[in-house]
Every structure is written in C-alpha cells, then in structure tokens.
C-alpha cells in the first residue's frame, strides 16, 4: 500500500452466492462492526439480483456498491444481460470486468473486456479490471507478456483522465479459489510490473495513482503481509468475503500503518 499516492480498496466478490435475505444479514452485520478508524475504501460486488436490496442497505454507509459484470451495449435484444446504464441507475459505483471465471467459463475475449471497460466508463462507473496468468503460463515464463497484453487491449481508447476511475486487480488464476495465495513477494512483483506497464501506456501520474489490487485466496490470515507490499493497494476477495468477520479482519489489515520507507 502507499496511501500517499493512491486509495487502498478492499472489494468483495461474492460471485454466485447469497440470496436477498443473506445479503441483508451480511450488510447489517458488516455495518454494525465496521471500525471507525478504517483507512480503505470498501466495495461489495454482489449478484445482480441482490443489487437493489444491497443498495438500499448501504445508503449513507460509506461502503460502495459493485456489480460483477455488465453487457457493453446500452439496451437491446440481449436476453439475460444487464447494461451499464441499468447498474448506474441502481447506484452501482464499481463493476468487475474480465474476471478469469468470465474469461474461461463464458469465453470473454480481451476485445470484449475492452468493450465492457468502455461501456462502464461511459456510464460513469468504475471498472475493476481483472488480469492474471494461469499456472502453465507462469511456469512457461510468459506471465509478464500476457498481463501486458491483457492490460493494453483492455485499456485501448481509455484516456489518462479516465484512468482516475479504473482499478486493476491482479488475479493469478492458480490462486483463485484454491486456498493457495501468491506469496507477498510474487504479488508485489507483478503489481509493480503492472505499474510499469501503466507508466509506458500513460505517464508517471497514472502509474503512481492507480489502485492495483491483488486477488486469489486473500484471507484474514495473509492479508496484512500481502498489503505490506508497496504496490499492492488492496484486495479483490472471493471466498473470505462471504463471511463478514473475515472481511472485517481484512479491512483491519488494510487500515494498518504502512511500513516505514527505507
Ligand atoms: P478467492 O477469489 O478469494 O476465492 O480466491 C478471488 C476472486 O476470484 O476474485
């Protein structure tokens, strides 16, 4: 983390979990126990069907509402899809785009990810753009090129000004939902490399001020060590975010003092 230059953001990705009643229970427990001294942004990315109830419960809470996907068109014959305008209308602020589960299970290409990033920005939303390599790609040593490619395509046509609203989540696929997190050093190294890519694509300001999260089995036990890395500005959390106590512990970890600069 480096709060001097950028915001630390803890985002919950509930994936396909929680009914409306469970959402109510979770938000009530989270709001009650939220520490006053927290020093990070908090985002709950809930299933579409829970957005309305979560939005109502989060009003005046300083916890932001997020979605997990969108369609890039404004409206039209796209059965089962939801547009950015529809999300914005329900006070959604953040939207996860290009999660590896969407890329692999729903065949989302980098070009589709780019269209979705554009649609989100055009509707005033803040995309949380996910990038990351699988185990084979890491072992072959092509992760840096792959991640640079994913970012370059996803951000095509996005201006430096618009980058103020973009969050990037580095999510190594081999760490997602496996219980095996990247080590703090591995996470820190790739997040720093992503900052370099932003420097090349934009400028020093964009590189320095963009929030770059780590995601992949981040939990209440490993969060503090991961967040101690200078370039890890928060987390995108799946499994551990389903339990309010665990999410609160991660929020605490993100509110710790930064390590002394040496
Ligand atoms: P996980 O999921 O925390 O369960 O690994 C992270 C994610 O997919 O965003």
mmCIF file of C-alpha atoms and ligand atoms in Angstrom:
data_model
loop_
_atom_site.group_PDB
_atom_site.id
_atom_site.type_symbol
_atom_site.label_atom_id
_atom_site.label_comp_id
_atom_site.label_asym_id
_atom_site.label_seq_id
_atom_site.Cartn_x
_atom_site.Cartn_y
_atom_site.Cartn_z
ATOM 1 C CA UNK A 1 0.000 0.000 0.000
ATOM 2 C CA UNK A 2 1.021 3.550 -0.463
ATOM 3 C CA UNK A 3 -1.830 5.767 0.721
ATOM 4 C CA UNK A 4 0.088 8.904 -0.119
ATOM 5 C CA UNK A 5 -0.449 8.369 -3.829
ATOM 6 C CA UNK A 6 -3.457 6.113 -4.179
ATOM 7 C CA UNK A 7 -6.502 4.667 -2.491
ATOM 8 C CA UNK A 8 -6.402 1.265 -0.843
ATOM 9 C CA UNK A 9 -9.570 -0.622 -1.777
ATOM 10 C CA UNK A 10 -10.921 -3.855 -0.339
ATOM 11 C CA UNK A 11 -13.543 -5.306 -2.699
ATOM 12 C CA UNK A 12 -15.693 -8.347 -2.004
ATOM 13 C CA UNK A 13 -16.532 -10.523 -4.988
ATOM 14 C CA UNK A 14 -19.401 -12.673 -3.843
ATOM 15 C CA UNK A 15 -19.661 -14.459 -7.203
ATOM 16 C CA UNK A 16 -22.883 -16.575 -7.364
ATOM 17 C CA UNK A 17 -23.513 -16.542 -3.619
ATOM 18 C CA UNK A 18 -26.107 -15.097 -1.242
ATOM 19 C CA UNK A 19 -29.852 -14.590 -1.523
ATOM 20 C CA UNK A 20 -31.514 -11.249 -0.744
ATOM 21 C CA UNK A 21 -32.125 -12.328 2.873
ATOM 22 C CA UNK A 22 -28.477 -13.376 3.262
ATOM 23 C CA UNK A 23 -27.387 -10.076 1.751
ATOM 24 C CA UNK A 24 -29.444 -8.174 4.310
ATOM 25 C CA UNK A 25 -27.982 -10.169 7.174
ATOM 26 C CA UNK A 26 -24.425 -9.703 5.911
ATOM 27 C CA UNK A 27 -24.703 -5.946 5.329
ATOM 28 C CA UNK A 28 -26.303 -5.372 8.716
ATOM 29 C CA UNK A 29 -23.507 -7.284 10.462
ATOM 30 C CA UNK A 30 -20.803 -5.526 8.450
ATOM 31 C CA UNK A 31 -22.197 -2.053 9.095
ATOM 32 C CA UNK A 32 -22.542 -2.688 12.820
ATOM 33 C CA UNK A 33 -18.959 -3.863 13.229
ATOM 34 C CA UNK A 34 -17.182 -1.584 10.743
ATOM 35 C CA UNK A 35 -14.215 0.023 12.513
ATOM 36 C CA UNK A 36 -14.350 3.825 12.742
ATOM 37 C CA UNK A 37 -10.649 4.088 12.019
ATOM 38 C CA UNK A 38 -10.732 2.206 8.738
ATOM 39 C CA UNK A 39 -8.438 3.665 6.131
ATOM 40 C CA UNK A 40 -9.529 1.892 2.960
ATOM 41 C CA UNK A 41 -12.389 2.013 0.520
ATOM 42 C CA UNK A 42 -14.807 -0.911 0.757
ATOM 43 C CA UNK A 43 -16.802 -2.296 -2.156
ATOM 44 C CA UNK A 44 -19.358 -5.108 -2.144
ATOM 45 C CA UNK A 45 -19.721 -6.690 -5.600
ATOM 46 C CA UNK A 46 -22.957 -8.614 -5.234
ATOM 47 C CA UNK A 47 -25.022 -10.730 -7.681
ATOM 48 C CA UNK A 48 -27.346 -8.694 -9.912
ATOM 49 C CA UNK A 49 -30.453 -9.825 -8.032
ATOM 50 C CA UNK A 50 -29.061 -8.511 -4.730
ATOM 51 C CA UNK A 51 -28.099 -5.075 -6.045
ATOM 52 C CA UNK A 52 -31.370 -3.329 -5.202
ATOM 53 C CA UNK A 53 -31.511 -4.567 -1.608
ATOM 54 C CA UNK A 54 -27.773 -4.022 -1.032
ATOM 55 C CA UNK A 55 -28.053 -0.502 -2.445
ATOM 56 C CA UNK A 56 -30.850 0.317 -0.037
ATOM 57 C CA UNK A 57 -28.954 -1.077 2.955
ATOM 58 C CA UNK A 58 -25.673 0.603 2.024
ATOM 59 C CA UNK A 59 -27.157 4.085 1.681
ATOM 60 C CA UNK A 60 -25.139 6.583 3.751
ATOM 61 C CA UNK A 61 -22.751 3.822 4.829
ATOM 62 C CA UNK A 62 -19.505 4.776 3.040
ATOM 63 C CA UNK A 63 -19.459 1.235 1.643
ATOM 64 C CA UNK A 64 -19.709 1.255 -2.153
ATOM 65 C CA UNK A 65 -21.913 -0.974 -4.224
ATOM 66 C CA UNK A 66 -20.402 -3.050 -7.021
ATOM 67 C CA UNK A 67 -21.566 -5.456 -9.725
ATOM 68 C CA UNK A 68 -19.692 -8.431 -11.164
ATOM 69 C CA UNK A 69 -20.254 -7.955 -14.886
ATOM 70 C CA UNK A 70 -22.182 -5.946 -17.491
ATOM 71 C CA UNK A 71 -23.056 -6.003 -21.165
ATOM 72 C CA UNK A 72 -21.366 -3.419 -23.365
ATOM 73 C CA UNK A 73 -24.492 -2.315 -25.236
ATOM 74 C CA UNK A 74 -26.890 0.249 -23.719
ATOM 75 C CA UNK A 75 -30.034 -1.796 -24.414
ATOM 76 C CA UNK A 76 -31.439 -4.217 -26.960
ATOM 77 C CA UNK A 77 -32.113 -7.883 -27.716
ATOM 78 C CA UNK A 78 -29.562 -9.468 -25.341
ATOM 79 C CA UNK A 79 -31.551 -11.959 -23.320
ATOM 80 C CA UNK A 80 -30.283 -12.302 -19.777
ATOM 81 C CA UNK A 81 -27.874 -9.379 -19.937
ATOM 82 C CA UNK A 82 -27.641 -6.158 -17.902
ATOM 83 C CA UNK A 83 -26.300 -2.829 -19.177
ATOM 84 C CA UNK A 84 -24.010 -0.299 -17.527
ATOM 85 C CA UNK A 85 -26.837 2.262 -17.525
ATOM 86 C CA UNK A 86 -29.065 -0.155 -15.595
ATOM 87 C CA UNK A 87 -26.343 -0.603 -12.982
ATOM 88 C CA UNK A 88 -25.658 3.116 -12.681
ATOM 89 C CA UNK A 89 -29.379 3.687 -12.188
ATOM 90 C CA UNK A 90 -29.236 1.463 -9.087
ATOM 91 C CA UNK A 91 -26.333 3.463 -7.597
ATOM 92 C CA UNK A 92 -23.718 0.889 -8.528
ATOM 93 C CA UNK A 93 -20.309 2.533 -8.441
ATOM 94 C CA UNK A 94 -17.858 -0.268 -9.299
ATOM 95 C CA UNK A 95 -18.078 -3.182 -11.701
ATOM 96 C CA UNK A 96 -15.727 -6.145 -12.023
ATOM 97 C CA UNK A 97 -14.702 -6.678 -15.638
ATOM 98 C CA UNK A 98 -12.728 -9.525 -17.194
ATOM 99 C CA UNK A 99 -12.691 -11.818 -14.181
ATOM 100 C CA UNK A 100 -10.913 -15.049 -15.119
ATOM 101 C CA UNK A 101 -14.103 -17.034 -14.499
ATOM 102 C CA UNK A 102 -15.858 -14.899 -17.121
ATOM 103 C CA UNK A 103 -12.928 -15.220 -19.488
ATOM 104 C CA UNK A 104 -12.656 -19.004 -19.184
ATOM 105 C CA UNK A 105 -16.230 -20.159 -18.474
ATOM 106 C CA UNK A 106 -18.068 -17.580 -20.601
ATOM 107 C CA UNK A 107 -15.497 -17.158 -23.384
ATOM 108 C CA UNK A 108 -14.836 -13.457 -22.825
ATOM 109 C CA UNK A 109 -12.018 -12.277 -25.064
ATOM 110 C CA UNK A 110 -9.719 -9.344 -24.410
ATOM 111 C CA UNK A 111 -11.630 -7.380 -27.047
ATOM 112 C CA UNK A 112 -14.901 -7.992 -25.225
ATOM 113 C CA UNK A 113 -13.228 -6.927 -21.985
ATOM 114 C CA UNK A 114 -12.219 -3.697 -23.690
ATOM 115 C CA UNK A 115 -15.803 -3.031 -24.852
ATOM 116 C CA UNK A 116 -17.032 -3.599 -21.309
ATOM 117 C CA UNK A 117 -14.431 -1.264 -19.803
ATOM 118 C CA UNK A 118 -15.527 1.422 -22.291
ATOM 119 C CA UNK A 119 -19.203 0.875 -21.526
ATOM 120 C CA UNK A 120 -18.558 1.111 -17.788
ATOM 121 C CA UNK A 121 -16.604 4.342 -18.110
ATOM 122 C CA UNK A 122 -19.179 5.863 -20.477
ATOM 123 C CA UNK A 123 -21.896 5.190 -17.891
ATOM 124 C CA UNK A 124 -19.853 6.797 -15.097
ATOM 125 C CA UNK A 125 -18.929 3.501 -13.420
ATOM 126 C CA UNK A 126 -15.521 2.464 -12.060
ATOM 127 C CA UNK A 127 -14.248 -0.733 -13.659
ATOM 128 C CA UNK A 128 -12.239 -3.207 -11.596
ATOM 129 C CA UNK A 129 -10.278 -4.746 -14.446
ATOM 130 C CA UNK A 130 -9.006 -8.269 -13.700
ATOM 131 C CA UNK A 131 -5.862 -9.657 -15.296
ATOM 132 C CA UNK A 132 -3.708 -12.651 -14.490
ATOM 133 C CA UNK A 133 -1.985 -15.785 -15.705
ATOM 134 C CA UNK A 134 -2.719 -19.466 -15.247
ATOM 135 C CA UNK A 135 -0.212 -21.970 -13.874
ATOM 136 C CA UNK A 136 1.119 -23.096 -17.272
ATOM 137 C CA UNK A 137 1.661 -19.506 -18.357
ATOM 138 C CA UNK A 138 3.525 -18.759 -15.125
ATOM 139 C CA UNK A 139 5.695 -21.852 -15.466
ATOM 140 C CA UNK A 140 6.468 -21.052 -19.102
ATOM 141 C CA UNK A 141 7.588 -17.591 -18.023
ATOM 142 C CA UNK A 142 5.126 -15.757 -20.277
ATOM 143 C CA UNK A 143 3.070 -14.129 -17.497
ATOM 144 C CA UNK A 144 4.635 -10.656 -17.890
ATOM 145 C CA UNK A 145 3.903 -10.526 -21.647
ATOM 146 C CA UNK A 146 0.429 -11.951 -21.168
ATOM 147 C CA UNK A 147 -0.517 -9.431 -18.482
ATOM 148 C CA UNK A 148 0.914 -6.546 -20.505
ATOM 149 C CA UNK A 149 -1.195 -7.703 -23.473
ATOM 150 C CA UNK A 150 -4.357 -8.062 -21.365
ATOM 151 C CA UNK A 151 -3.926 -4.545 -19.975
ATOM 152 C CA UNK A 152 -3.044 -2.949 -23.286
ATOM 153 C CA UNK A 153 -6.109 -4.369 -25.046
ATOM 154 C CA UNK A 154 -8.495 -3.794 -22.124
ATOM 155 C CA UNK A 155 -7.465 -0.138 -21.843
ATOM 156 C CA UNK A 156 -7.433 0.669 -25.571
ATOM 157 C CA UNK A 157 -9.175 4.007 -26.022
ATOM 158 C CA UNK A 158 -9.133 4.826 -22.291
ATOM 159 C CA UNK A 159 -7.654 8.266 -21.578
ATOM 160 C CA UNK A 160 -5.278 9.205 -18.761
ATOM 161 C CA UNK A 161 -8.117 11.246 -17.270
ATOM 162 C CA UNK A 162 -10.453 8.229 -17.344
ATOM 163 C CA UNK A 163 -7.765 6.133 -15.629
ATOM 164 C CA UNK A 164 -8.640 8.001 -12.421
ATOM 165 C CA UNK A 165 -11.721 5.747 -12.301
ATOM 166 C CA UNK A 166 -10.032 2.457 -13.228
ATOM 167 C CA UNK A 167 -8.908 -0.109 -10.642
ATOM 168 C CA UNK A 168 -6.770 -3.044 -11.732
ATOM 169 C CA UNK A 169 -6.893 -6.406 -9.951
ATOM 170 C CA UNK A 170 -4.007 -8.804 -10.428
ATOM 171 C CA UNK A 171 -5.544 -12.236 -10.004
ATOM 172 C CA UNK A 172 -3.303 -15.209 -10.765
ATOM 173 C CA UNK A 173 -5.733 -17.916 -11.884
ATOM 174 C CA UNK A 174 -3.795 -20.600 -9.991
ATOM 175 C CA UNK A 175 -4.527 -18.793 -6.734
ATOM 176 C CA UNK A 176 -8.249 -18.138 -7.224
ATOM 177 C CA UNK A 177 -10.456 -20.266 -5.016
ATOM 178 C CA UNK A 178 -7.612 -22.724 -4.388
ATOM 179 C CA UNK A 179 -6.635 -21.627 -0.887
ATOM 180 C CA UNK A 180 -3.087 -21.164 -2.214
ATOM 181 C CA UNK A 181 -2.340 -17.456 -2.378
ATOM 182 C CA UNK A 182 0.568 -15.926 -4.238
ATOM 183 C CA UNK A 183 3.340 -15.048 -1.790
ATOM 184 C CA UNK A 184 3.542 -11.362 -0.858
ATOM 185 C CA UNK A 185 6.702 -11.112 -2.959
ATOM 186 C CA UNK A 186 5.067 -12.684 -6.025
ATOM 187 C CA UNK A 187 2.017 -10.422 -5.685
ATOM 188 C CA UNK A 188 4.179 -7.352 -5.100
ATOM 189 C CA UNK A 189 6.387 -8.113 -8.058
ATOM 190 C CA UNK A 190 3.533 -8.443 -10.558
ATOM 191 C CA UNK A 191 1.659 -5.410 -9.180
ATOM 192 C CA UNK A 192 4.873 -3.381 -9.596
ATOM 193 C CA UNK A 193 5.222 -4.702 -13.157
ATOM 194 C CA UNK A 194 1.628 -3.605 -13.862
ATOM 195 C CA UNK A 195 2.539 -0.123 -12.611
ATOM 196 C CA UNK A 196 5.436 -0.097 -15.099
ATOM 197 C CA UNK A 197 3.049 -1.063 -17.900
ATOM 198 C CA UNK A 198 0.781 1.855 -16.949
ATOM 199 C CA UNK A 199 3.802 4.137 -16.992
ATOM 200 C CA UNK A 200 4.601 3.026 -20.542
ATOM 201 C CA UNK A 201 0.989 3.298 -21.722
ATOM 202 C CA UNK A 202 0.268 6.598 -19.941
ATOM 203 C CA UNK A 203 2.567 8.551 -17.652
ATOM 204 C CA UNK A 204 4.058 8.685 -14.169
ATOM 205 C CA UNK A 205 0.923 10.163 -12.634
ATOM 206 C CA UNK A 206 -1.324 7.363 -13.874
ATOM 207 C CA UNK A 207 1.218 4.728 -12.816
ATOM 208 C CA UNK A 208 1.584 6.195 -9.342
ATOM 209 C CA UNK A 209 -2.059 6.888 -8.641
ATOM 210 C CA UNK A 210 -3.822 3.760 -9.966
ATOM 211 C CA UNK A 211 -5.082 1.342 -7.337
ATOM 212 C CA UNK A 212 -3.747 -2.150 -8.107
ATOM 213 C CA UNK A 213 -5.343 -4.898 -6.044
ATOM 214 C CA UNK A 214 -4.268 -8.460 -5.510
ATOM 215 C CA UNK A 215 -6.846 -11.260 -5.666
ATOM 216 C CA UNK A 216 -6.518 -15.008 -5.222
ATOM 217 C CA UNK A 217 -7.124 -16.662 -1.836
ATOM 218 C CA UNK A 218 -6.546 -13.439 0.082
ATOM 219 C CA UNK A 219 -7.935 -14.029 3.558
ATOM 220 C CA UNK A 220 -7.898 -12.768 7.132
ATOM 221 C CA UNK A 221 -4.580 -14.528 7.778
ATOM 222 C CA UNK A 222 -2.475 -13.463 4.788
ATOM 223 C CA UNK A 223 -3.967 -10.020 4.033
ATOM 224 C CA UNK A 224 -1.602 -7.996 6.234
ATOM 225 C CA UNK A 225 1.523 -9.482 4.662
ATOM 226 C CA UNK A 226 0.185 -9.060 1.109
ATOM 227 C CA UNK A 227 -0.843 -5.463 1.782
ATOM 228 C CA UNK A 228 2.563 -4.609 3.205
ATOM 229 C CA UNK A 229 3.843 -4.718 -0.359
ATOM 230 C CA UNK A 230 4.248 -1.172 -1.638
ATOM 231 C CA UNK A 231 2.427 -1.911 -4.916
ATOM 232 C CA UNK A 232 -0.461 -3.987 -3.534
ATOM 233 C CA UNK A 233 -3.222 -1.452 -2.936
ATOM 234 C CA UNK A 234 -5.948 -3.697 -1.645
ATOM 235 C CA UNK A 235 -7.669 -6.925 -2.490
ATOM 236 C CA UNK A 236 -10.398 -8.469 -4.591
ATOM 237 C CA UNK A 237 -11.649 -11.192 -2.318
ATOM 238 C CA UNK A 238 -13.906 -14.120 -3.128
ATOM 239 C CA UNK A 239 -14.225 -16.936 -0.593
ATOM 240 C CA UNK A 240 -13.178 -14.978 2.519
ATOM 241 C CA UNK A 241 -15.540 -12.115 1.648
ATOM 242 C CA UNK A 242 -18.590 -14.303 2.194
ATOM 243 C CA UNK A 243 -18.045 -14.156 5.958
ATOM 244 C CA UNK A 244 -18.445 -10.667 7.471
ATOM 245 C CA UNK A 245 -15.955 -11.440 10.276
ATOM 246 C CA UNK A 246 -13.269 -12.408 7.772
ATOM 247 C CA UNK A 247 -13.956 -9.399 5.573
ATOM 248 C CA UNK A 248 -13.754 -7.149 8.641
ATOM 249 C CA UNK A 249 -10.376 -8.652 9.564
ATOM 250 C CA UNK A 250 -9.108 -7.894 6.051
ATOM 251 C CA UNK A 251 -10.428 -4.315 6.328
ATOM 252 C CA UNK A 252 -8.497 -4.032 9.615
ATOM 253 C CA UNK A 253 -5.351 -5.281 7.875
ATOM 254 C CA UNK A 254 -5.845 -2.654 5.152
ATOM 255 C CA UNK A 255 -6.135 0.019 7.821
ATOM 256 C CA UNK A 256 -2.769 -0.791 9.398
ATOM 257 C CA UNK A 257 0.109 1.681 9.290
ATOM 258 C CA UNK A 258 2.231 1.470 6.193
ATOM 259 C CA UNK A 259 5.720 0.042 6.584
ATOM 260 C CA UNK A 260 8.406 2.695 7.125
ATOM 261 C CA UNK A 261 10.166 3.724 3.955
ATOM 262 C CA UNK A 262 13.812 2.804 3.982
HETATM 263 P P1 LIG B 1 -10.853 -16.149 -3.958
HETATM 264 O O1 LIG B 1 -11.479 -15.403 -5.231
HETATM 265 O O2 LIG B 1 -10.583 -15.102 -2.922
HETATM 266 O O3 LIG B 1 -11.901 -17.140 -3.532
HETATM 267 O O4 LIG B 1 -9.598 -16.804 -4.423
HETATM 268 C C1 LIG B 1 -10.918 -14.204 -5.686
HETATM 269 C C2 LIG B 1 -11.600 -13.777 -6.948
HETATM 270 O O5 LIG B 1 -11.906 -14.631 -7.788
HETATM 271 O O6 LIG B 1 -11.867 -12.573 -7.144
#
